[in-house]
Amino acid sequence: MSSKILLVDNDTPLQTMLAEHLQKEYRVVTANNGQDTMRKAFQEHPHLVIIEVDLPGMDGWEAIARLREISSIPIVILSKRNSESDKLRGFTLGVDDYITKPFSFAELLARIKAVLNRTHRGTGTLENILIVDNLMVDLNRREVRLDSKLVDLTPTEFRLMEILARRHGKAVSEEDLTKQMWGEYRQEGSTVLRRYIWSLRSKLEEDPATPKWIVTVRGFGYMLE
């Protein structure tokens, strides 16, 4: 099966043209900003990322830094920025190659092949990582980060976060959460669970009383949105 490339650029005509060329040899998914890059990296598990650093919202520099925190996925910068300081910044962040615009497609293709042949790196480290906007739950490192900042959780709080993250977007009943947290034969009830839910919200939410991450499903349980 051919390698999958995540192509990130907010220049839509150029991105469309590049995608059409690359699709002759690779599977291609696209993104046009930093946040979308993180979502696609988690959802699609690409073998390589090609990214422009001048992006709206979360720029390419920040997206690269976040990717490097969680993965060794090969990254190639393809940018109109051509200064030495920009190239040094890219390599300092850990990118595998830096190509400036304008460029020849033949050169780009050759460099992609060289990076893939040199690295032989997959993206298994992304498979147990949940990224939702600016929240990242890393089940490999057992870390939660909000706006790239590490959230200090107790082991019990992280266990609760892990259960919700593995069922991301789906409601988990209080009964199910309690059993997974403390086992079949422990007597902790909904009061203890709700105490930990509140504690977790107090560390993640801007306003724990009106949560946007860990929401209550009335009469049932909780869900990580």
PDB file of C-alpha atoms in Angstrom:
ATOM      1  CA  MET A   1       0.000   0.000   0.000  1.00  0.00           C
ATOM      2  CA  SER A   2       1.331   3.458  -0.892  1.00  0.00           C
ATOM      3  CA  SER A   3       2.408   5.892   1.788  1.00  0.00           C
ATOM      4  CA  LYS A   4      -0.048   8.538   2.978  1.00  0.00           C
ATOM      5  CA  ILE A   5       0.935  12.216   2.889  1.00  0.00           C
ATOM      6  CA  LEU A   6      -0.703  15.039   4.829  1.00  0.00           C
ATOM      7  CA  LEU A   7      -0.401  18.164   2.668  1.00  0.00           C
ATOM      8  CA  VAL A   8      -0.886  21.431   4.565  1.00  0.00           C
ATOM      9  CA  ASP A   9      -1.215  24.780   2.773  1.00  0.00           C
ATOM     10  CA  ASN A  10      -3.790  27.573   2.736  1.00  0.00           C
ATOM     11  CA  ASP A  11      -2.972  28.402  -0.903  1.00  0.00           C
ATOM     12  CA  THR A  12      -5.889  26.384  -2.286  1.00  0.00           C
ATOM     13  CA  PRO A  13      -4.917  26.408  -5.999  1.00  0.00           C
ATOM     14  CA  LEU A  14      -1.361  25.322  -5.224  1.00  0.00           C
ATOM     15  CA  GLN A  15      -2.537  22.685  -2.754  1.00  0.00           C
ATOM     16  CA  THR A  16      -5.003  21.272  -5.296  1.00  0.00           C
ATOM     17  CA  MET A  17      -2.335  21.100  -7.993  1.00  0.00           C
ATOM     18  CA  LEU A  18       0.170  19.430  -5.677  1.00  0.00           C
ATOM     19  CA  ALA A  19      -2.393  16.942  -4.411  1.00  0.00           C
ATOM     20  CA  GLU A  20      -3.254  15.943  -7.979  1.00  0.00           C
ATOM     21  CA  HIS A  21       0.421  15.296  -8.767  1.00  0.00           C
ATOM     22  CA  LEU A  22       1.166  13.475  -5.523  1.00  0.00           C
ATOM     23  CA  GLN A  23      -1.889  11.244  -5.841  1.00  0.00           C
ATOM     24  CA  LYS A  24      -0.193   9.501  -8.767  1.00  0.00           C
ATOM     25  CA  GLU A  25       2.161   7.869  -6.264  1.00  0.00           C
ATOM     26  CA  TYR A  26       0.755   8.493  -2.768  1.00  0.00           C
ATOM     27  CA  ARG A  27      -2.468   8.738  -0.852  1.00  0.00           C
ATOM     28  CA  VAL A  28      -3.029  12.394  -0.008  1.00  0.00           C
ATOM     29  CA  VAL A  29      -5.075  14.134   2.676  1.00  0.00           C
ATOM     30  CA  THR A  30      -5.135  17.903   3.042  1.00  0.00           C
ATOM     31  CA  ALA A  31      -5.413  20.577   5.719  1.00  0.00           C
ATOM     32  CA  ASN A  32      -5.251  24.373   5.515  1.00  0.00           C
ATOM     33  CA  ASN A  33      -4.450  25.479   9.067  1.00  0.00           C
ATOM     34  CA  GLY A  34      -2.581  24.295  12.140  1.00  0.00           C
ATOM     35  CA  GLN A  35      -5.556  22.993  14.100  1.00  0.00           C
ATOM     36  CA  ASP A  36      -6.805  21.005  11.122  1.00  0.00           C
ATOM     37  CA  THR A  37      -3.281  19.622  10.731  1.00  0.00           C
ATOM     38  CA  MET A  38      -3.355  18.212  14.263  1.00  0.00           C
ATOM     39  CA  ARG A  39      -6.807  16.680  13.751  1.00  0.00           C
ATOM     40  CA  LYS A  40      -5.859  15.089  10.433  1.00  0.00           C
ATOM     41  CA  ALA A  41      -2.567  13.796  11.848  1.00  0.00           C
ATOM     42  CA  PHE A  42      -4.470  12.016  14.613  1.00  0.00           C
ATOM     43  CA  GLN A  43      -7.321  10.770  12.427  1.00  0.00           C
ATOM     44  CA  GLU A  44      -5.425   9.777   9.288  1.00  0.00           C
ATOM     45  CA  HIS A  45      -2.040   8.549  10.621  1.00  0.00           C
ATOM     46  CA  PRO A  46      -0.020   9.880   7.656  1.00  0.00           C
ATOM     47  CA  HIS A  47       3.488   8.635   6.918  1.00  0.00           C
ATOM     48  CA  LEU A  48       4.760  12.151   6.136  1.00  0.00           C
ATOM     49  CA  VAL A  49       3.618  15.758   6.586  1.00  0.00           C
ATOM     50  CA  ILE A  50       4.349  18.513   4.048  1.00  0.00           C
ATOM     51  CA  ILE A  51       3.547  21.876   5.599  1.00  0.00           C
ATOM     52  CA  GLU A  52       3.673  25.602   4.875  1.00  0.00           C
ATOM     53  CA  VAL A  53       4.520  27.598   8.004  1.00  0.00           C
ATOM     54  CA  ASP A  54       2.471  30.692   7.134  1.00  0.00           C
ATOM     55  CA  LEU A  55      -0.989  29.481   8.097  1.00  0.00           C
ATOM     56  CA  PRO A  56      -4.016  31.227   9.655  1.00  0.00           C
ATOM     57  CA  GLY A  57      -4.754  30.678  13.334  1.00  0.00           C
ATOM     58  CA  MET A  58      -2.285  28.160  14.710  1.00  0.00           C
ATOM     59  CA  ASP A  59       0.636  28.615  12.324  1.00  0.00           C
ATOM     60  CA  GLY A  60       2.862  25.908  10.892  1.00  0.00           C
ATOM     61  CA  TRP A  61       5.633  26.510  13.421  1.00  0.00           C
ATOM     62  CA  GLU A  62       3.334  25.709  16.318  1.00  0.00           C
ATOM     63  CA  ALA A  63       1.806  22.727  14.519  1.00  0.00           C
ATOM     64  CA  ILE A  64       5.297  21.327  13.873  1.00  0.00           C
ATOM     65  CA  ALA A  65       6.284  21.840  17.511  1.00  0.00           C
ATOM     66  CA  ARG A  66       3.144  20.028  18.703  1.00  0.00           C
ATOM     67  CA  LEU A  67       3.680  17.157  16.283  1.00  0.00           C
ATOM     68  CA  ARG A  68       7.244  16.797  17.466  1.00  0.00           C
ATOM     69  CA  GLU A  69       6.082  16.593  21.079  1.00  0.00           C
ATOM     70  CA  ILE A  70       4.088  13.471  20.324  1.00  0.00           C
ATOM     71  CA  SER A  71       5.579  11.808  17.272  1.00  0.00           C
ATOM     72  CA  SER A  72       8.643  11.210  15.115  1.00  0.00           C
ATOM     73  CA  ILE A  73       6.573  11.421  11.930  1.00  0.00           C
ATOM     74  CA  PRO A  74       8.688  12.838   9.048  1.00  0.00           C
ATOM     75  CA  ILE A  75       7.967  16.510   8.356  1.00  0.00           C
ATOM     76  CA  VAL A  76       8.937  18.534   5.276  1.00  0.00           C
ATOM     77  CA  ILE A  77       8.468  22.295   5.248  1.00  0.00           C
ATOM     78  CA  LEU A  78       7.405  23.652   1.858  1.00  0.00           C
ATOM     79  CA  SER A  79       7.352  27.414   2.283  1.00  0.00           C
ATOM     80  CA  LYS A  80       7.689  30.783   0.618  1.00  0.00           C
ATOM     81  CA  ARG A  81       9.970  31.744   3.513  1.00  0.00           C
ATOM     82  CA  ASN A  82      13.543  31.339   2.290  1.00  0.00           C
ATOM     83  CA  SER A  83      15.727  33.041   4.884  1.00  0.00           C
ATOM     84  CA  GLU A  84      18.497  31.165   6.646  1.00  0.00           C
ATOM     85  CA  SER A  85      16.920  31.951  10.024  1.00  0.00           C
ATOM     86  CA  ASP A  86      13.645  30.312   8.965  1.00  0.00           C
ATOM     87  CA  LYS A  87      15.461  27.214   7.734  1.00  0.00           C
ATOM     88  CA  LEU A  88      17.446  26.989  10.963  1.00  0.00           C
ATOM     89  CA  ARG A  89      14.243  27.401  12.954  1.00  0.00           C
ATOM     90  CA  GLY A  90      12.679  24.525  11.043  1.00  0.00           C
ATOM     91  CA  PHE A  91      15.596  22.178  11.551  1.00  0.00           C
ATOM     92  CA  THR A  92      15.815  23.176  15.209  1.00  0.00           C
ATOM     93  CA  LEU A  93      12.190  22.069  15.583  1.00  0.00           C
ATOM     94  CA  GLY A  94      13.167  18.726  14.083  1.00  0.00           C
ATOM     95  CA  VAL A  95      11.883  18.825  10.500  1.00  0.00           C
ATOM     96  CA  ASP A  96      13.430  16.381   8.044  1.00  0.00           C
ATOM     97  CA  ASP A  97      13.719  18.732   5.061  1.00  0.00           C
ATOM     98  CA  TYR A  98      13.026  22.340   4.065  1.00  0.00           C
ATOM     99  CA  ILE A  99      12.016  23.246   0.510  1.00  0.00           C
ATOM    100  CA  THR A 100      11.420  26.833  -0.613  1.00  0.00           C
ATOM    101  CA  LYS A 101       8.882  28.126  -3.107  1.00  0.00           C
ATOM    102  CA  PRO A 102       9.068  28.314  -6.082  1.00  0.00           C
ATOM    103  CA  PHE A 103      10.170  24.718  -6.566  1.00  0.00           C
ATOM    104  CA  SER A 104      10.127  22.014  -9.202  1.00  0.00           C
ATOM    105  CA  PHE A 105       7.751  19.120  -8.730  1.00  0.00           C
ATOM    106  CA  ALA A 106      10.510  16.683  -9.694  1.00  0.00           C
ATOM    107  CA  GLU A 107      12.686  17.994  -6.848  1.00  0.00           C
ATOM    108  CA  LEU A 108       9.807  17.824  -4.367  1.00  0.00           C
ATOM    109  CA  LEU A 109       9.044  14.237  -5.351  1.00  0.00           C
ATOM    110  CA  ALA A 110      12.704  13.259  -5.072  1.00  0.00           C
ATOM    111  CA  ARG A 111      12.974  14.788  -1.613  1.00  0.00           C
ATOM    112  CA  ILE A 112       9.775  13.092  -0.440  1.00  0.00           C
ATOM    113  CA  LYS A 113      11.127   9.731  -1.550  1.00  0.00           C
ATOM    114  CA  ALA A 114      14.473  10.428   0.127  1.00  0.00           C
ATOM    115  CA  VAL A 115      12.847  11.348   3.442  1.00  0.00           C
ATOM    116  CA  LEU A 116      10.556   8.309   3.408  1.00  0.00           C
ATOM    117  CA  ASN A 117      13.418   5.980   2.479  1.00  0.00           C
ATOM    118  CA  ARG A 118      15.673   7.493   5.118  1.00  0.00           C
ATOM    119  CA  THR A 119      13.241   7.482   7.997  1.00  0.00           C
ATOM    120  CA  HIS A 120      11.086   4.367   7.525  1.00  0.00           C
ATOM    121  CA  ARG A 121       9.015   5.760  10.385  1.00  0.00           C
ATOM    122  CA  GLY A 122       5.343   5.039  10.885  1.00  0.00           C
ATOM    123  CA  THR A 123       2.952   6.898  13.135  1.00  0.00           C
ATOM    124  CA  GLY A 124       2.148   4.343  15.810  1.00  0.00           C
ATOM    125  CA  THR A 125       2.799   6.958  18.487  1.00  0.00           C
ATOM    126  CA  LEU A 126      -0.253   8.825  17.235  1.00  0.00           C
ATOM    127  CA  GLU A 127      -2.631   5.915  17.530  1.00  0.00           C
ATOM    128  CA  ASN A 128      -3.137   6.365  21.281  1.00  0.00           C
ATOM    129  CA  ILE A 129      -3.288  10.140  21.174  1.00  0.00           C
ATOM    130  CA  LEU A 130      -6.513  12.111  21.144  1.00  0.00           C
ATOM    131  CA  ILE A 131      -6.370  15.679  19.883  1.00  0.00           C
ATOM    132  CA  VAL A 132      -9.444  17.894  20.089  1.00  0.00           C
ATOM    133  CA  ASP A 133      -8.731  21.523  19.217  1.00  0.00           C
ATOM    134  CA  ASN A 134      -6.174  22.623  21.838  1.00  0.00           C
ATOM    135  CA  LEU A 135      -6.611  19.583  24.134  1.00  0.00           C
ATOM    136  CA  MET A 136      -4.320  16.574  23.765  1.00  0.00           C
ATOM    137  CA  VAL A 137      -4.639  13.300  25.679  1.00  0.00           C
ATOM    138  CA  ASP A 138      -1.513  11.164  25.219  1.00  0.00           C
ATOM    139  CA  LEU A 139      -2.259   7.635  26.411  1.00  0.00           C
ATOM    140  CA  ASN A 140       1.301   6.533  25.596  1.00  0.00           C
ATOM    141  CA  ARG A 141       2.978   9.051  27.895  1.00  0.00           C
ATOM    142  CA  ARG A 142      -0.028   9.278  30.198  1.00  0.00           C
ATOM    143  CA  GLU A 143      -0.124  13.030  29.784  1.00  0.00           C
ATOM    144  CA  VAL A 144      -2.810  15.617  29.187  1.00  0.00           C
ATOM    145  CA  ARG A 145      -1.887  18.943  27.619  1.00  0.00           C
ATOM    146  CA  LEU A 146      -4.027  22.034  27.182  1.00  0.00           C
ATOM    147  CA  ASP A 147      -2.629  24.757  24.902  1.00  0.00           C
ATOM    148  CA  SER A 148       0.588  22.667  24.859  1.00  0.00           C
ATOM    149  CA  LYS A 149       0.899  23.055  28.649  1.00  0.00           C
ATOM    150  CA  LEU A 150       1.052  19.930  30.789  1.00  0.00           C
ATOM    151  CA  VAL A 151      -1.989  19.513  33.052  1.00  0.00           C
ATOM    152  CA  ASP A 152      -1.044  18.116  36.461  1.00  0.00           C
ATOM    153  CA  LEU A 153      -3.401  15.188  37.054  1.00  0.00           C
ATOM    154  CA  THR A 154      -3.410  12.596  39.795  1.00  0.00           C
ATOM    155  CA  PRO A 155      -3.294   8.927  38.670  1.00  0.00           C
ATOM    156  CA  THR A 156      -7.023   8.593  39.398  1.00  0.00           C
ATOM    157  CA  GLU A 157      -7.860  11.750  37.443  1.00  0.00           C
ATOM    158  CA  PHE A 158      -5.822  10.522  34.493  1.00  0.00           C
ATOM    159  CA  ARG A 159      -7.524   7.123  34.624  1.00  0.00           C
ATOM    160  CA  LEU A 160     -10.891   8.874  34.418  1.00  0.00           C
ATOM    161  CA  MET A 161      -9.628  10.995  31.518  1.00  0.00           C
ATOM    162  CA  GLU A 162      -8.302   7.888  29.762  1.00  0.00           C
ATOM    163  CA  ILE A 163     -11.657   6.085  29.971  1.00  0.00           C
ATOM    164  CA  LEU A 164     -13.487   9.098  28.561  1.00  0.00           C
ATOM    165  CA  ALA A 165     -10.840   9.649  25.859  1.00  0.00           C
ATOM    166  CA  ARG A 166     -11.064   6.058  24.630  1.00  0.00           C
ATOM    167  CA  ARG A 167     -14.812   6.622  24.177  1.00  0.00           C
ATOM    168  CA  HIS A 168     -14.398  10.128  22.781  1.00  0.00           C
ATOM    169  CA  GLY A 169     -17.668  11.518  21.468  1.00  0.00           C
ATOM    170  CA  LYS A 170     -19.729   8.786  23.136  1.00  0.00           C
ATOM    171  CA  ALA A 171     -21.546   8.936  26.445  1.00  0.00           C
ATOM    172  CA  VAL A 172     -20.253   6.664  29.214  1.00  0.00           C
ATOM    173  CA  SER A 173     -22.664   5.771  31.996  1.00  0.00           C
ATOM    174  CA  GLU A 174     -21.881   6.505  35.636  1.00  0.00           C
ATOM    175  CA  GLU A 175     -22.123   2.785  36.335  1.00  0.00           C
ATOM    176  CA  ASP A 176     -19.659   1.899  33.601  1.00  0.00           C
ATOM    177  CA  LEU A 177     -17.249   4.641  34.677  1.00  0.00           C
ATOM    178  CA  THR A 178     -17.383   3.491  38.298  1.00  0.00           C
ATOM    179  CA  LYS A 179     -16.707  -0.139  37.374  1.00  0.00           C
ATOM    180  CA  GLN A 180     -13.788   0.777  35.137  1.00  0.00           C
ATOM    181  CA  MET A 181     -12.347   3.141  37.722  1.00  0.00           C
ATOM    182  CA  TRP A 182     -12.596   0.964  40.809  1.00  0.00           C
ATOM    183  CA  GLY A 183     -13.577  -2.525  39.685  1.00  0.00           C
ATOM    184  CA  GLU A 184     -16.645  -4.682  40.149  1.00  0.00           C
ATOM    185  CA  TYR A 185     -16.369  -5.186  43.888  1.00  0.00           C
ATOM    186  CA  ARG A 186     -15.477  -1.733  45.210  1.00  0.00           C
ATOM    187  CA  GLN A 187     -18.221   0.328  46.807  1.00  0.00           C
ATOM    188  CA  GLU A 188     -17.389   3.782  45.417  1.00  0.00           C
ATOM    189  CA  GLY A 189     -20.615   5.279  44.139  1.00  0.00           C
ATOM    190  CA  SER A 190     -21.736   8.190  42.034  1.00  0.00           C
ATOM    191  CA  THR A 191     -20.821  10.738  44.717  1.00  0.00           C
ATOM    192  CA  VAL A 192     -17.125   9.799  44.578  1.00  0.00           C
ATOM    193  CA  LEU A 193     -17.202   9.716  40.784  1.00  0.00           C
ATOM    194  CA  ARG A 194     -18.785  13.155  40.614  1.00  0.00           C
ATOM    195  CA  ARG A 195     -16.121  14.500  42.943  1.00  0.00           C
ATOM    196  CA  TYR A 196     -13.413  13.341  40.499  1.00  0.00           C
ATOM    197  CA  ILE A 197     -15.365  14.695  37.542  1.00  0.00           C
ATOM    198  CA  TRP A 198     -15.450  18.088  39.235  1.00  0.00           C
ATOM    199  CA  SER A 199     -11.747  17.891  40.093  1.00  0.00           C
ATOM    200  CA  LEU A 200     -10.899  17.070  36.466  1.00  0.00           C
ATOM    201  CA  ARG A 201     -13.091  19.864  35.175  1.00  0.00           C
ATOM    202  CA  SER A 202     -11.475  22.353  37.553  1.00  0.00           C
ATOM    203  CA  LYS A 203      -8.113  21.635  35.899  1.00  0.00           C
ATOM    204  CA  LEU A 204      -9.339  21.643  32.288  1.00  0.00           C
ATOM    205  CA  GLU A 205     -12.275  23.988  31.983  1.00  0.00           C
ATOM    206  CA  GLU A 206     -12.300  27.768  31.863  1.00  0.00           C
ATOM    207  CA  ASP A 207     -15.580  27.565  33.771  1.00  0.00           C
ATOM    208  CA  PRO A 208     -16.090  24.165  35.469  1.00  0.00           C
ATOM    209  CA  ALA A 209     -19.762  25.000  36.029  1.00  0.00           C
ATOM    210  CA  THR A 210     -20.348  25.198  32.248  1.00  0.00           C
ATOM    211  CA  PRO A 211     -17.884  22.633  30.873  1.00  0.00           C
ATOM    212  CA  LYS A 212     -17.067  22.298  27.187  1.00  0.00           C
ATOM    213  CA  TRP A 213     -14.777  19.254  27.409  1.00  0.00           C
ATOM    214  CA  ILE A 214     -16.311  16.878  29.957  1.00  0.00           C
ATOM    215  CA  VAL A 215     -20.040  17.296  29.571  1.00  0.00           C
ATOM    216  CA  THR A 216     -22.857  15.754  31.566  1.00  0.00           C
ATOM    217  CA  VAL A 217     -25.316  13.519  29.731  1.00  0.00           C
ATOM    218  CA  ARG A 218     -28.343  14.078  31.894  1.00  0.00           C
ATOM    219  CA  GLY A 219     -29.656  10.974  33.633  1.00  0.00           C
ATOM    220  CA  PHE A 220     -26.882   8.796  32.196  1.00  0.00           C
ATOM    221  CA  GLY A 221     -23.263   9.789  32.634  1.00  0.00           C
ATOM    222  CA  TYR A 222     -20.503  11.836  30.990  1.00  0.00           C
ATOM    223  CA  MET A 223     -18.832  12.372  27.640  1.00  0.00           C
ATOM    224  CA  LEU A 224     -15.567  13.863  26.411  1.00  0.00           C
ATOM    225  CA  GLU A 225     -16.598  16.102  23.503  1.00  0.00           C
TER     226      GLU A 225
END
